[in-house]
Tab-separated table of C-alpha atoms in Angstrom:
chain	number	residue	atom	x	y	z
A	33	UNK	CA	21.810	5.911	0.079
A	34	UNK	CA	19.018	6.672	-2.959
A	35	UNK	CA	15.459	5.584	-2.452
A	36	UNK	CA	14.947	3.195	-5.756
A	37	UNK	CA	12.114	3.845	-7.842
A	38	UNK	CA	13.015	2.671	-11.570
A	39	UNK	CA	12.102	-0.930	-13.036
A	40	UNK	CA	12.227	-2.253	-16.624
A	41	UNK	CA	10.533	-4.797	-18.238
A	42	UNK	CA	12.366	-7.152	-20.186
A	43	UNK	CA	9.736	-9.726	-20.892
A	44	UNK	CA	5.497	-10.864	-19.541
A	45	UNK	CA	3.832	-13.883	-20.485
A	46	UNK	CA	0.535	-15.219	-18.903
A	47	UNK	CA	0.908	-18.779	-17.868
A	48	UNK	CA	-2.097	-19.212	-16.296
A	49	UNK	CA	-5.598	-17.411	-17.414
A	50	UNK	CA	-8.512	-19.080	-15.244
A	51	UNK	CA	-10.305	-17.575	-12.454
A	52	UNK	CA	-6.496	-16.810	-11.221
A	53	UNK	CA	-4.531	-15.352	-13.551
A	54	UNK	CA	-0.602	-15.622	-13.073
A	55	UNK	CA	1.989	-13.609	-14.825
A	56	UNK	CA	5.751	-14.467	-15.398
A	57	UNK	CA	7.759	-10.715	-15.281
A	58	UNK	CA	11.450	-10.500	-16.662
A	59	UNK	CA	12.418	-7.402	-14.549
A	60	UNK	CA	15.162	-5.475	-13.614
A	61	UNK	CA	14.830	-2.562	-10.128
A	62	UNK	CA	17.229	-0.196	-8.868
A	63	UNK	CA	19.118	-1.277	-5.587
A	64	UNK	CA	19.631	1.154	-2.302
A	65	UNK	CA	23.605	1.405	-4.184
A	66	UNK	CA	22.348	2.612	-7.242
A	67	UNK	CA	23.157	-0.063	-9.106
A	68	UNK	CA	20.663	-2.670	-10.899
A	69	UNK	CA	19.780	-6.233	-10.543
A	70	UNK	CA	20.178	-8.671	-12.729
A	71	UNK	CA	16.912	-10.193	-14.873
A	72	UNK	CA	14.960	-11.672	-12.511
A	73	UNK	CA	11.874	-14.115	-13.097
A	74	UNK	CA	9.110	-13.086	-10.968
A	75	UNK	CA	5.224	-14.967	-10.690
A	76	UNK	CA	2.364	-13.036	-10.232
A	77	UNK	CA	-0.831	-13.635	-9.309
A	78	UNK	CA	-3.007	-10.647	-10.601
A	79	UNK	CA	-5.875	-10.748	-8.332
A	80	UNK	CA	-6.505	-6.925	-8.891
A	81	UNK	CA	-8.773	-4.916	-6.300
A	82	UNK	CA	-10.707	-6.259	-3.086
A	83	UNK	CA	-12.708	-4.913	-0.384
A	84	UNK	CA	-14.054	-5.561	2.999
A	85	UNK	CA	-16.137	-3.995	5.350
A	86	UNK	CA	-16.443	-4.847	9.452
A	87	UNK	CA	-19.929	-3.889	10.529
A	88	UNK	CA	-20.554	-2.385	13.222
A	89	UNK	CA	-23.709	-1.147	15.208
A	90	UNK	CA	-22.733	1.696	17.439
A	91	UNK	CA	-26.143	1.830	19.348
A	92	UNK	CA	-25.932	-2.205	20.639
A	93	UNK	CA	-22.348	-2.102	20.272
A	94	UNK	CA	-22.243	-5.201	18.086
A	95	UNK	CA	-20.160	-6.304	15.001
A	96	UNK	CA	-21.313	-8.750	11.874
A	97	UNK	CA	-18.482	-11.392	11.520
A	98	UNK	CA	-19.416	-14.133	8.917
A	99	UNK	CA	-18.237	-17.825	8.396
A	100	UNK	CA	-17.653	-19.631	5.535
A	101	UNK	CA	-15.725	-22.433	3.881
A	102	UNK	CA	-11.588	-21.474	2.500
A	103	UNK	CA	-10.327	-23.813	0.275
A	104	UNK	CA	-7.089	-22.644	0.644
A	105	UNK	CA	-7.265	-22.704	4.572
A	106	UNK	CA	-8.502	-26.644	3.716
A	107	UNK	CA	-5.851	-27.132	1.078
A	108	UNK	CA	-3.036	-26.018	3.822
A	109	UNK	CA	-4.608	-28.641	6.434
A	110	UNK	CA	-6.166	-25.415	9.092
A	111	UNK	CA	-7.739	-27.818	11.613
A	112	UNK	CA	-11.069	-25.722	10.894
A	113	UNK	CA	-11.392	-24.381	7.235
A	114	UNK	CA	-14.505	-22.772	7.631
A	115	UNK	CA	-13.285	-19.274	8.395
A	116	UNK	CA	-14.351	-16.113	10.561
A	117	UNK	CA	-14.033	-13.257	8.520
A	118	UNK	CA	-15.180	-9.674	7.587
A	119	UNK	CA	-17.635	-9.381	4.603
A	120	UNK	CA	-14.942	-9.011	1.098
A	121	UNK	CA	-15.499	-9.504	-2.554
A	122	UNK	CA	-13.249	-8.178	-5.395
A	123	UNK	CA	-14.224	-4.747	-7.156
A	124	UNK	CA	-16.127	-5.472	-10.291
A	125	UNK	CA	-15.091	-3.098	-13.196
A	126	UNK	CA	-16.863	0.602	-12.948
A	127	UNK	CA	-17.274	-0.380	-9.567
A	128	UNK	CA	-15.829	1.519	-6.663
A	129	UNK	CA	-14.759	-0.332	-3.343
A	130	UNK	CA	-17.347	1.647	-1.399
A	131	UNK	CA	-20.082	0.636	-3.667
A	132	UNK	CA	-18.716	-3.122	-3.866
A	133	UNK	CA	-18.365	-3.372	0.295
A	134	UNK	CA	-22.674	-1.995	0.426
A	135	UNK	CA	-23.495	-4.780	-1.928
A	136	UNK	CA	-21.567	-7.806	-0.832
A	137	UNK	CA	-23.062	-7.142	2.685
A	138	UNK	CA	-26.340	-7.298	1.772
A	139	UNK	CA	-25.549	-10.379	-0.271
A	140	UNK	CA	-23.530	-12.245	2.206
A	141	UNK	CA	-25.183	-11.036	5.418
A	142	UNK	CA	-28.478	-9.271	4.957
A	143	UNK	CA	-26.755	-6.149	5.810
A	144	UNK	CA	-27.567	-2.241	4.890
A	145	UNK	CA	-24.797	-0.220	5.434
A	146	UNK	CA	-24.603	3.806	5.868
A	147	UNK	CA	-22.172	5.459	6.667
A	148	UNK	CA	-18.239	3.789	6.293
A	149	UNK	CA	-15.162	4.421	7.544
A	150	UNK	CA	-12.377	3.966	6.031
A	151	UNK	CA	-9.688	1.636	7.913
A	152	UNK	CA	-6.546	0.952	5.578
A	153	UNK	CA	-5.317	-0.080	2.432
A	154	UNK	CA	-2.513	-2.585	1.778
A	155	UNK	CA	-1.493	-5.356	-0.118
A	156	UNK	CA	-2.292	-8.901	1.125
A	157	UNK	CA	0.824	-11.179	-0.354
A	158	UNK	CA	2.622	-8.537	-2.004
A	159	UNK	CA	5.891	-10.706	-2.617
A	160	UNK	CA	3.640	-12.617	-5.151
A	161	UNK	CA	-0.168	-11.243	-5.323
A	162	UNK	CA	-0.977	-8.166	-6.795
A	163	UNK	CA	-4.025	-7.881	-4.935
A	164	UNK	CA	-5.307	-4.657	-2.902
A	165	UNK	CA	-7.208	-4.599	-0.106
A	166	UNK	CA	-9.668	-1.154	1.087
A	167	UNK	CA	-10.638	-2.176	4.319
A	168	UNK	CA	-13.557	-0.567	5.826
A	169	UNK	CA	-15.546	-0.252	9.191
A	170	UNK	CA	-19.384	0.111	8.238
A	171	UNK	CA	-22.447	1.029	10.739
A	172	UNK	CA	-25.029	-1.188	10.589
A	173	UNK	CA	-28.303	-1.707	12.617
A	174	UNK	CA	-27.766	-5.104	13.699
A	175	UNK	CA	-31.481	-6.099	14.809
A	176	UNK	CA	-32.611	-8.913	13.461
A	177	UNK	CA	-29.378	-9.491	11.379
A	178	UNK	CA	-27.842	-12.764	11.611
A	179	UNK	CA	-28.642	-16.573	9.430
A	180	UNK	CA	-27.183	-18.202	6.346
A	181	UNK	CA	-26.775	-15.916	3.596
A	182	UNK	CA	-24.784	-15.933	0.118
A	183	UNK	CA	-25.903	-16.426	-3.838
A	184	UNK	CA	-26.576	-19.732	-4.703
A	185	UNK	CA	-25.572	-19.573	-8.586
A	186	UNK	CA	-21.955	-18.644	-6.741
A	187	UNK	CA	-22.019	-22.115	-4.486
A	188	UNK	CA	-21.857	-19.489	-1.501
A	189	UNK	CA	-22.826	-20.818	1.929
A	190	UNK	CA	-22.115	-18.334	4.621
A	191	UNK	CA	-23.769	-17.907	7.854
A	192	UNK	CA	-23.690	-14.262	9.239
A	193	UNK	CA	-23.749	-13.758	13.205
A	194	UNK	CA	-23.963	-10.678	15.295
A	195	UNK	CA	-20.963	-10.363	18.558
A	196	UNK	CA	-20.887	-8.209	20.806
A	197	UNK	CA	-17.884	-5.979	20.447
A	198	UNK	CA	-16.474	-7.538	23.842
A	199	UNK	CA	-16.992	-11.202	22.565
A	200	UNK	CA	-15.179	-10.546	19.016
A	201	UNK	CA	-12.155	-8.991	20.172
A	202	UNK	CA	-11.782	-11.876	22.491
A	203	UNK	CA	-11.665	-14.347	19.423
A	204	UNK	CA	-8.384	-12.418	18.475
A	205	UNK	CA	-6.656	-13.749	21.576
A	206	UNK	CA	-7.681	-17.069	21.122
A	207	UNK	CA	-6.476	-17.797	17.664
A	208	UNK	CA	-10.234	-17.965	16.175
A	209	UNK	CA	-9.950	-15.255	14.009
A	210	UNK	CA	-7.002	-16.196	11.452
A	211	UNK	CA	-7.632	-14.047	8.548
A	212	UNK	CA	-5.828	-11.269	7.681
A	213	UNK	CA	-8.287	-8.768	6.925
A	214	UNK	CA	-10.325	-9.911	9.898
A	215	UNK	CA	-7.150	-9.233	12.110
A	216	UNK	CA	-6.817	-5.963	11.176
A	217	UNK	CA	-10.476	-4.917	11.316
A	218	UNK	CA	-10.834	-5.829	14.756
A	219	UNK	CA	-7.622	-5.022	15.908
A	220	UNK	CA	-8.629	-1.113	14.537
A	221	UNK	CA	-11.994	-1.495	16.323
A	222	UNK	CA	-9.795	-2.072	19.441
A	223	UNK	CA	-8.770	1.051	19.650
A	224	UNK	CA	-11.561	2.985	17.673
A	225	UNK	CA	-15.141	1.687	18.591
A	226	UNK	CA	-15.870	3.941	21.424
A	227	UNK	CA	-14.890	7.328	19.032
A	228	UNK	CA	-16.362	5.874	16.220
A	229	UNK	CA	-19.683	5.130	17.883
A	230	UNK	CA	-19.390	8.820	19.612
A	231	UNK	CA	-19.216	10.193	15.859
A	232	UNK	CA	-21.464	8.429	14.317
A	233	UNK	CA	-24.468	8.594	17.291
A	234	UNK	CA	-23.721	12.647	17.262
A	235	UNK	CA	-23.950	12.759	14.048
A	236	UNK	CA	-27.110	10.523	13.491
């Protein structure tokens, strides 16, 4: 069985070009026989780069999880649309996700990060999205942190507020954290915080 890696493009048009932009594909791929498809029409939503950052303070062992309104989550009728998340913004051009995760932290949560750690990358809704996520864990001093942040040219309303570690990974068991990133984040931190806080405090 051959591993496919060959597509052709047999025709692109953008049929949508506001804030979302969709693209219609006319491809062709390879198939595990070796033969190929036939043309197939394919919509995608070219959301391009994101990143998000979990922060986390490994002297009070505390995360920053913020909240804020999803129209989508409202749009699919979630009982309770305003979301707990990680901080995440898409990568502005010349801008690398590092850079992008320090800045939307201070905007959205009064945050200054340090040092990061990287968690993962993947793709959100590959079958239809081209959007990538770099997911990071960031230390934070959480003191004082916490409040309704966000720019208000941008219609942003978000309140940031501190958890202990204990109290957040509870929220994963009952169904209060439904957000992918967020999932994943705190999942990782499951496993990692009590390393991760041992390397960062020796090396501090």
């Amino acid at each position: 069985m051959i591993a496919p890696s060959q597509v052709q493009v047999e025709g692109e048009e953008r049929i949508s070009d506001g804030y979302l932009k969709v693209t219609r594909y006319l491809i062709r791929h390879e198939q595990y026989d070796g033969s190929w498809t036939q043309t197939l029409s394919r919509e995608v939503m070219e959301r391009g780069e994101v990143a998000a950052v979990l922060p986390f303070d490994p002297v009070r062992n505390e995360v920053v999880l913020i909240e804020q309104f999803r129209v989508g989550a409202w749009s699919a009728d979630w009982a309770q649309p305003w979301l707990v998340e990680c901080i995440a913004g898409v990568v502005e051009a010349g801008e690398t996700p590092e850079e992008m995760v320090k800045r939307e932290a201070r905007e959205e949560a009064g945050c200054d990060l340090t040092t990061l750690e990287p968690i993962a990358q993947y793709f959100s809704t590959p079958g239809a999205c081209s959007e990538k996520v770099d997911l990071f864990c960031g230390r934070v001093d959480t003191t004082g942190l916490g409040g309704v942040h966000g720019l208000a040219e941008e219609g942003e309303d978000i309140r940031a507020t501190v958890w202990p570690v204990a109290e957040a990974l509870a929220m994963l068991e009952t169904g209060q954290i439904c957000n992918s990133m967020t999932l994943i984040a705190l999942q990782w931190l499951a496993g990692h915080h009590a390393t991760l806080a041992e390397k960062w405090l020796r090396g501090a």
